[in-house]
mmCIF file of C-alpha atoms in Angstrom:
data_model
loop_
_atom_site.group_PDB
_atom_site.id
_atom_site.type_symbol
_atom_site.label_atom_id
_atom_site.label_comp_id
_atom_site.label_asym_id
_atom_site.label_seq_id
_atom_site.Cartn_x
_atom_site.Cartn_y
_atom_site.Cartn_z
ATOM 1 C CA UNK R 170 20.159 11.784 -9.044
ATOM 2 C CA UNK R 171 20.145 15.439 -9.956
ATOM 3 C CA UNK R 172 23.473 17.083 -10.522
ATOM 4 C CA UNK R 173 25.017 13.785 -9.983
ATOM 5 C CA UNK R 174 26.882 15.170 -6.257
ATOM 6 C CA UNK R 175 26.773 11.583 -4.632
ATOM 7 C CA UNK R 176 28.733 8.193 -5.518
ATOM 8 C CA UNK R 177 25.896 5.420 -6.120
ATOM 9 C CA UNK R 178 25.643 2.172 -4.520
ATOM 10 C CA UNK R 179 29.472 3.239 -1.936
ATOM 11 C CA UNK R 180 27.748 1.679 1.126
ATOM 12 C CA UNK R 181 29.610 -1.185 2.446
ATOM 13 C CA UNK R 182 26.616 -2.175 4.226
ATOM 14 C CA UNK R 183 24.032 -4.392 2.506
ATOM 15 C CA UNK R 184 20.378 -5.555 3.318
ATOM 16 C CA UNK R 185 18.528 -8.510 3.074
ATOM 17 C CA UNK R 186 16.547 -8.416 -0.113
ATOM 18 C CA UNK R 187 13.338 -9.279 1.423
ATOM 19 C CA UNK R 188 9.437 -8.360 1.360
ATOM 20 C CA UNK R 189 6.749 -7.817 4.077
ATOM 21 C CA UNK R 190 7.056 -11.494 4.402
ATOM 22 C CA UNK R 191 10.436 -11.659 4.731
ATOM 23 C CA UNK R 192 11.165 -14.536 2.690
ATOM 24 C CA UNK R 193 13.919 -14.364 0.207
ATOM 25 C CA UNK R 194 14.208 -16.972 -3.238
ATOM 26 C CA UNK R 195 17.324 -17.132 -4.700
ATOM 27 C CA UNK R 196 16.668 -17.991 -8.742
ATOM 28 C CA UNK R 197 17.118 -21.247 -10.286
ATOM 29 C CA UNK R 198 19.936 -21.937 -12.166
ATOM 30 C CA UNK R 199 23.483 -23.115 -12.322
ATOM 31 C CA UNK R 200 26.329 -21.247 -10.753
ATOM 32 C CA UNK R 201 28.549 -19.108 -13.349
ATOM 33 C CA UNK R 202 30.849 -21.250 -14.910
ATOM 34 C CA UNK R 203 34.771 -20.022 -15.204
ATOM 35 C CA UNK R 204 33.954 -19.662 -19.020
ATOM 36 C CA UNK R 205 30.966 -17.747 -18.371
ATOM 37 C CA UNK R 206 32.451 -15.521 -15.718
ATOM 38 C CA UNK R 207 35.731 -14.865 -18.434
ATOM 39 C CA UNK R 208 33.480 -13.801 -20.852
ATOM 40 C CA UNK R 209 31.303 -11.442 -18.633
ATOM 41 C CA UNK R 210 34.504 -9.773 -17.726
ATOM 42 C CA UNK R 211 35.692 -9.137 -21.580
ATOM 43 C CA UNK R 212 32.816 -8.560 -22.694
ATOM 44 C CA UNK R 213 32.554 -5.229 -19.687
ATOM 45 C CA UNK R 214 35.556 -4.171 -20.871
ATOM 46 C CA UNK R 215 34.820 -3.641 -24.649
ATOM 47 C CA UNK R 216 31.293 -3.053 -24.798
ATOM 48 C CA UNK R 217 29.597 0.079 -23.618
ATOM 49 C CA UNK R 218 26.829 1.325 -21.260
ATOM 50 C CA UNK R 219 25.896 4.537 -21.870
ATOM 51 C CA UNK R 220 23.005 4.262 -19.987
ATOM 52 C CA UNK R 221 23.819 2.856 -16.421
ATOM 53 C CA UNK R 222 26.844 5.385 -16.606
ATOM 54 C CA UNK R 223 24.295 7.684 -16.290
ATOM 55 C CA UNK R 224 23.045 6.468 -13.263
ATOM 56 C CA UNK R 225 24.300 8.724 -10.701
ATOM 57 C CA UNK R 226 22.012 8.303 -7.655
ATOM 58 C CA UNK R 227 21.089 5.619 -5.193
ATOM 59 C CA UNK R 228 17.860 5.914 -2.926
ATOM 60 C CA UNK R 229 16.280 3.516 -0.308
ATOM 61 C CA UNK R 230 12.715 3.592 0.754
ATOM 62 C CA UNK R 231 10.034 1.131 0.382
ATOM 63 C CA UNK R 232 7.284 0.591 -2.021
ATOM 64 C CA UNK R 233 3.348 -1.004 -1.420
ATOM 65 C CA UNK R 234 1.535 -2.417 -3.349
ATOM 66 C CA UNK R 235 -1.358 0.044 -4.840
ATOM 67 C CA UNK R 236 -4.299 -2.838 -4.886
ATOM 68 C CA UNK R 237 -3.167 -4.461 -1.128
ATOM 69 C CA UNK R 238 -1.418 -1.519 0.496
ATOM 70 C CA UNK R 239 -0.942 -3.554 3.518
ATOM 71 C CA UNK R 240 2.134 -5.488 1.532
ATOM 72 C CA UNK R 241 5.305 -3.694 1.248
ATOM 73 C CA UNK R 242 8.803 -4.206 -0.396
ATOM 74 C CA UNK R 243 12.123 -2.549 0.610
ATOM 75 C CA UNK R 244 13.409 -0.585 -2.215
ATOM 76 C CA UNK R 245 16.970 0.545 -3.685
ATOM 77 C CA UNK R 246 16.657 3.156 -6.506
ATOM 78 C CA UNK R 247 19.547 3.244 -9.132
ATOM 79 C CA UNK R 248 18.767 6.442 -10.686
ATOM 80 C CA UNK R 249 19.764 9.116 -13.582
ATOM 81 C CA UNK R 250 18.306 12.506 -14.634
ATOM 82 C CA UNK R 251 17.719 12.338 -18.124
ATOM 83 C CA UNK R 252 16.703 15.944 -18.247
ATOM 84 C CA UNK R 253 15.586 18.838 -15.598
ATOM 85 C CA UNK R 254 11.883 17.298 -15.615
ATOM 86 C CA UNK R 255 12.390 13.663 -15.968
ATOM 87 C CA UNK R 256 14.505 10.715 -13.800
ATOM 88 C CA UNK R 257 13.767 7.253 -14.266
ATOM 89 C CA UNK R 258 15.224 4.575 -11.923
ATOM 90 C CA UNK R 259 16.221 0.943 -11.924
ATOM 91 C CA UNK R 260 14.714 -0.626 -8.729
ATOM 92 C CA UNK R 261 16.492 -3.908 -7.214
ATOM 93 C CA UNK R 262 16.110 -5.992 -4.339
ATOM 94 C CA UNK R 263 19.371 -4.899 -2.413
ATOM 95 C CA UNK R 264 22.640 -3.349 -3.141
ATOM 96 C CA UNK R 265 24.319 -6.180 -3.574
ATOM 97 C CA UNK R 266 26.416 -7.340 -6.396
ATOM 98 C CA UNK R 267 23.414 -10.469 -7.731
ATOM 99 C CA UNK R 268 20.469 -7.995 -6.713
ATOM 100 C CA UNK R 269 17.525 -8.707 -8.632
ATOM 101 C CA UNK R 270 15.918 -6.215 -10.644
ATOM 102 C CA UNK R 271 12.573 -5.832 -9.370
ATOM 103 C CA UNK R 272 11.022 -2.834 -10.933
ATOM 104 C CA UNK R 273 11.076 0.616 -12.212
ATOM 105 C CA UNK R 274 10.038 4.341 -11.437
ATOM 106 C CA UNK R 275 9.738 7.240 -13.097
ATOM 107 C CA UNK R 276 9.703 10.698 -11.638
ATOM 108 C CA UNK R 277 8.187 13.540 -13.299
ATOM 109 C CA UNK R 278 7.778 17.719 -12.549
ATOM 110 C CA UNK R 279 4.529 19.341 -11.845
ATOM 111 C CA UNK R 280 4.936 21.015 -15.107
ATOM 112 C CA UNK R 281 4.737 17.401 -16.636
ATOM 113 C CA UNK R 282 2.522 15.743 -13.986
ATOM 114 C CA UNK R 283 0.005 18.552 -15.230
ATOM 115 C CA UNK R 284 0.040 17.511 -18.886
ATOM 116 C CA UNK R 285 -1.693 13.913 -18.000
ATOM 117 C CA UNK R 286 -5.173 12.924 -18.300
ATOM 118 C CA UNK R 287 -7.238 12.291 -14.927
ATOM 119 C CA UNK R 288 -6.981 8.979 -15.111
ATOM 120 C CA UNK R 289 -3.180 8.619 -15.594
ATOM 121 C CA UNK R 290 -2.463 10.648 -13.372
ATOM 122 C CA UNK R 291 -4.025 8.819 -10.402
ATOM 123 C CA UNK R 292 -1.117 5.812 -11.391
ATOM 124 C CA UNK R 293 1.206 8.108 -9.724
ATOM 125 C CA UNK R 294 1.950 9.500 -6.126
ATOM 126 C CA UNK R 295 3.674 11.952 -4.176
ATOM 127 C CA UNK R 296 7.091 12.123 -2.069
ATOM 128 C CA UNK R 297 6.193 14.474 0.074
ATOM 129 C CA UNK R 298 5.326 12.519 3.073
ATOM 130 C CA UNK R 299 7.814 9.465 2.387
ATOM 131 C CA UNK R 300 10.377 12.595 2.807
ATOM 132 C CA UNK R 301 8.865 14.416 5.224
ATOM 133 C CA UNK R 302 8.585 11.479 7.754
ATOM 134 C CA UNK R 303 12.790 10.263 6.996
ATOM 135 C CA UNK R 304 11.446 7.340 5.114
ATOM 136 C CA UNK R 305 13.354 7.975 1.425
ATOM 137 C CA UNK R 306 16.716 8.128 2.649
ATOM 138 C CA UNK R 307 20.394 8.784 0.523
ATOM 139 C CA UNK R 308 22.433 5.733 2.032
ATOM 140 C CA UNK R 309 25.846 7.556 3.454
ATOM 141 C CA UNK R 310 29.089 6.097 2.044
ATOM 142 C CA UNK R 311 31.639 5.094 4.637
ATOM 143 C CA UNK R 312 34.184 7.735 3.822
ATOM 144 C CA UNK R 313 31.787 10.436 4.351
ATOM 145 C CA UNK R 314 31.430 12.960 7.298
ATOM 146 C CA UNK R 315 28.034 12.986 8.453
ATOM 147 C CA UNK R 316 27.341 16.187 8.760
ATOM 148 C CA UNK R 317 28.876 16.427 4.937
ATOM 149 C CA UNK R 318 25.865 13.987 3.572
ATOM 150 C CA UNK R 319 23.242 15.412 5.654
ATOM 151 C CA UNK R 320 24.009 18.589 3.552
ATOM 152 C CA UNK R 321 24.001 16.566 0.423
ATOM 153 C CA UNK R 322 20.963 14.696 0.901
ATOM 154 C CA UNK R 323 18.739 16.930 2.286
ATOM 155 C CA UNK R 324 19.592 19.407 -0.927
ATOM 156 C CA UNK R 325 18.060 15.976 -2.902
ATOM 157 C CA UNK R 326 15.311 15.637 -0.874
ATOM 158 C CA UNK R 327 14.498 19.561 -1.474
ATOM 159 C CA UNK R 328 14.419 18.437 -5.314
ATOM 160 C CA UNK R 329 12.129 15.006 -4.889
ATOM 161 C CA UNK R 330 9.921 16.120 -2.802
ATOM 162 C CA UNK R 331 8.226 18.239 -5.587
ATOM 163 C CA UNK R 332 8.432 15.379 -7.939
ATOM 164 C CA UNK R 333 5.569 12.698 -8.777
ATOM 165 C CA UNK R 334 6.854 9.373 -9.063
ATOM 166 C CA UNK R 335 4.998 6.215 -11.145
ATOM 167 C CA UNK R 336 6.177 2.433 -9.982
ATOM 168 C CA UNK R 337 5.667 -0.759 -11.702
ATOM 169 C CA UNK R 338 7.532 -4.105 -10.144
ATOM 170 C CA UNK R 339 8.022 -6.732 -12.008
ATOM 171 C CA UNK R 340 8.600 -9.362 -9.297
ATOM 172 C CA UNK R 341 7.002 -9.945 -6.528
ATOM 173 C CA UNK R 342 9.478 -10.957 -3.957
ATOM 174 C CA UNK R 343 8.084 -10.224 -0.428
ATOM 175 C CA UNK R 344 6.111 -13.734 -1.500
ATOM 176 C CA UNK R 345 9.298 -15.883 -1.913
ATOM 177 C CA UNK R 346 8.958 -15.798 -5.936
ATOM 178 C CA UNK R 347 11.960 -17.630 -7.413
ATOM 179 C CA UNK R 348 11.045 -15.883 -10.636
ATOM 180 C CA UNK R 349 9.134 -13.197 -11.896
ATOM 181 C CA UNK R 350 5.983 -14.691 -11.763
ATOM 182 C CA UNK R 351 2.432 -12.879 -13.216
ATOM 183 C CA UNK R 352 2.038 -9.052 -14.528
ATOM 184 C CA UNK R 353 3.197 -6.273 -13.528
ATOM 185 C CA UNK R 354 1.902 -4.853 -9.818
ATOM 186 C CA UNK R 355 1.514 -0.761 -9.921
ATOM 187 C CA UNK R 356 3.119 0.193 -6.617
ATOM 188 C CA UNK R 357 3.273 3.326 -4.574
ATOM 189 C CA UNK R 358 4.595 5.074 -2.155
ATOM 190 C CA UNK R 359 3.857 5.856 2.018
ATOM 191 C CA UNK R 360 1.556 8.779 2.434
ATOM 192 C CA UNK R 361 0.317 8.694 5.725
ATOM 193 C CA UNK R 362 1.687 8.584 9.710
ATOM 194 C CA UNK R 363 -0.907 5.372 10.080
ATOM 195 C CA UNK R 364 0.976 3.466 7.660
ATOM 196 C CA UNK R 365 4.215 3.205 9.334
ATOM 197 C CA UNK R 366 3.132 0.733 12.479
ATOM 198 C CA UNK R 367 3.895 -3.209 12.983
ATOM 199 C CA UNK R 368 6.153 -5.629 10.435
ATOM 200 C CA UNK R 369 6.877 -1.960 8.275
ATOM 201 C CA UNK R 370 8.345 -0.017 10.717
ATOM 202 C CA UNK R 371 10.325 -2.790 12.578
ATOM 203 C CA UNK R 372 11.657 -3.417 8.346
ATOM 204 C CA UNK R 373 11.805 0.704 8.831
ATOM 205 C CA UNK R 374 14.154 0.223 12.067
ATOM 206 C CA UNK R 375 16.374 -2.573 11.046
ATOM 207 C CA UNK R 376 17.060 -0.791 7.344
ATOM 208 C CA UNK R 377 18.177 1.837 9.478
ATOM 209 C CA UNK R 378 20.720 0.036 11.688
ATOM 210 C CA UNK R 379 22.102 -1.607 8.160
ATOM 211 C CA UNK R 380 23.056 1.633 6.758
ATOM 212 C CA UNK R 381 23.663 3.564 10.323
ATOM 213 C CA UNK R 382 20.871 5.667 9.210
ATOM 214 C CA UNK R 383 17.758 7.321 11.592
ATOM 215 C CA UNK R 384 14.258 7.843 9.967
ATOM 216 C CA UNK R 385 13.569 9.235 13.015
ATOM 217 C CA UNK R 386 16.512 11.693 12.949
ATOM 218 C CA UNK R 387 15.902 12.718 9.194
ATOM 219 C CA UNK R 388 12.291 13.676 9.929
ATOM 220 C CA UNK R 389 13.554 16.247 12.855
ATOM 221 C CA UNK R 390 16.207 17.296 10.214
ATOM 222 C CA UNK R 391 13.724 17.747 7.499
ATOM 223 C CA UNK R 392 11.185 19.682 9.203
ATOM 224 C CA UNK R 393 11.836 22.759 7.540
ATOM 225 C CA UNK R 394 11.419 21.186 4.075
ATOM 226 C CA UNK R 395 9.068 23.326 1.958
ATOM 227 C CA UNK R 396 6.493 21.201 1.067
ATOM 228 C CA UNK R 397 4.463 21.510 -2.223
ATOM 229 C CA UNK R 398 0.748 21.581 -3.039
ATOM 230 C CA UNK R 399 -0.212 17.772 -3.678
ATOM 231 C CA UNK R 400 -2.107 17.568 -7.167
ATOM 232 C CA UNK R 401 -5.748 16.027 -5.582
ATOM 233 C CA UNK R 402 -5.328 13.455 -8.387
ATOM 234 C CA UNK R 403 -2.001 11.886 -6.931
ATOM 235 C CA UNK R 404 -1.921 9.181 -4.563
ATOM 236 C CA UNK R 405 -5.037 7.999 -5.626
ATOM 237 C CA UNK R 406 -4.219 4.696 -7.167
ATOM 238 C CA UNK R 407 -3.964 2.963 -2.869
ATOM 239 C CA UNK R 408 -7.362 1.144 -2.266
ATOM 240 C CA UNK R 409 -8.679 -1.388 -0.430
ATOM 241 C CA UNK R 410 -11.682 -2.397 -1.672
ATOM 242 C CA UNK R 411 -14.700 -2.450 0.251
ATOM 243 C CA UNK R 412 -18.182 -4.368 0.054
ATOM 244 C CA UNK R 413 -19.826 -1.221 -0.797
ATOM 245 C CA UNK R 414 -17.862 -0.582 -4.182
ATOM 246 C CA UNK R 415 -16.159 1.959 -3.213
ATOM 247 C CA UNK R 416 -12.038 2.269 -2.354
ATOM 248 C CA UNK R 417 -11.201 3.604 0.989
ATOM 249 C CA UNK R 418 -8.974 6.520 -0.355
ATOM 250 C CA UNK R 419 -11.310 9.130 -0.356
ATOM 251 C CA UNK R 420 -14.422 7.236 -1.600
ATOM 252 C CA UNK R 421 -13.490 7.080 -5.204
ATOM 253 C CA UNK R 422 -15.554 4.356 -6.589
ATOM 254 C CA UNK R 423 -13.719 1.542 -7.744
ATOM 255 C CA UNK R 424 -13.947 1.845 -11.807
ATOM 256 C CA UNK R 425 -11.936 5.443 -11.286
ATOM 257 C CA UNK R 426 -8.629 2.948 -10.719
ATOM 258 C CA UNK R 427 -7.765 1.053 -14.674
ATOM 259 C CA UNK R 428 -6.812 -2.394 -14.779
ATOM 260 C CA UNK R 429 -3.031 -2.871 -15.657
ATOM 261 C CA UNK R 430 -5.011 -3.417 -19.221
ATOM 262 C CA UNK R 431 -6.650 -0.203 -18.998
ATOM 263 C CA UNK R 432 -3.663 1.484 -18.129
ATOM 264 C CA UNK R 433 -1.541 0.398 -20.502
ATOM 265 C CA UNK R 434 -4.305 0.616 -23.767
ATOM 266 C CA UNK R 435 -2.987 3.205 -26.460
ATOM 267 C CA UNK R 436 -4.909 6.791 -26.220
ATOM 268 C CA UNK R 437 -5.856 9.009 -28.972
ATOM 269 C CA UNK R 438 -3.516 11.830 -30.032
ATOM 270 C CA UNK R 439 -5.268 15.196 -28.289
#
């Protein structure tokens, strides 16, 4: 992430890449063949990849789903600062060598969060509480004193929490998709205490035993966290729809939320 003061992805620990269902798919298709695998490896020695060089940050939280908020995915952020108001980051299933790329997010400033229109600006949420509460967490290399990475991650936790972050996943995985199956889903982040109960926060628990990690700890640590003014449009894209029309995230009605068509038509130039 920012400044690039961590080592990405150093963990030996991995986890399960599973969903709120816990199911996992494995995608069809042959092993590597030896001819394959010698050409991946010559091919990684003479091209070059500018951009995942330039990842140089490695998050874990988890993501729900912004139309059934009650469905959650587990989350590993590869990410790179492409400038002081912009990071995008490559979102996979686990840490592990074969992860599967499952999605994206983008994370933005207040100073660019402001220059959206209403309704794009409800497609993305906050980080304050998914920090606050030791949710978003750095995962500690081995080799590291603790008390050395608490320093370091709670300085990167003092830079995301004022950031608004936008999530699309490409495949939904907590159903046991072999494949990247349908459009895209918008996801979001956890913004409220009520949220973290049952299946999430036993996933919450055993995340934290696979990278000797303690939400629990992290919240007392991050306590004195200055916390930014939320922009009343963030956060907004979480419903659950009700019989009377209306979404239960502050009573917007339900047309305020675009369709993934909506949301991705072109707008006229202001």
């Amino acid at each position: 992430m920012h400044g690039c003061h961590y080592d990405k992805g150093t963990s030996e620990i991995s986890s399960a890449p599973t969903g709120s269902s816990g199911q996992t798919a494995i995608p069809p298709g042959k092993p590597l063949s030896a001819n394959t695998q010698t050409l991946n490896t010559m091919a990684g020695l003479v091209q070059e990849f500018a951009p995942l060089k330039n990842i140089c940050g490695f998050l874990n939280a988890f993501h729900l789903y912004a139309d059934e908020p009650t469905r959650f995915v587990e989350a590993h952020h590869y990410c790179a600062s492409v400038n002081e108001d912009f990071r995008q980051c490559l979102i996979y299933d686990s840490n592990e060598k074969d992860a599967r790329l499952i999605g994206v997010e983008y994370m933005i400033t207040p100073k660019l969060y402001e220059t959206l229109d209403e309704s794009e600006r409800r497609l993305w949420h906050s980080h304050v509480f998914e920090i606050k509460s030791g949710m978003l967490i750095m995962p500690k290399p081995p080799f590291i004193p603790e008390s050395v990475w608490e320093i370091a991650e709670n300085k990167e936790m003092e830079q995301i929490i004022q950031l608004y972050g936008k999530i699309y996943h490409l495949w939904q995985i907590d159903r046991g998709d072999a494949l990247p199956i349908g459009v895209p889903k918008l996801m979001t982040s956890v913004t409220e205490e009520s949220e973290i109960d049952g299946e999430l926060l036993e996933r919450i628990k055993e995340r934290d035993r696979k990278f000797v990690a303690d939400f629990n700890k992290k919240r007392e640590m991050r306590k004195g966290l200055k916390e930014p003014e939320i922009h009343p449009d963030a956060d907004q894209c979480k419903k659950k729809a009700s019989s009377s029309g209306t979404s239960d995230v502050k009573g917007l009605p339900k047309k305020d939320f675009p369709t993934l068509a909506e949301a991705a038509a072109p707008r006229a130039v202001q």
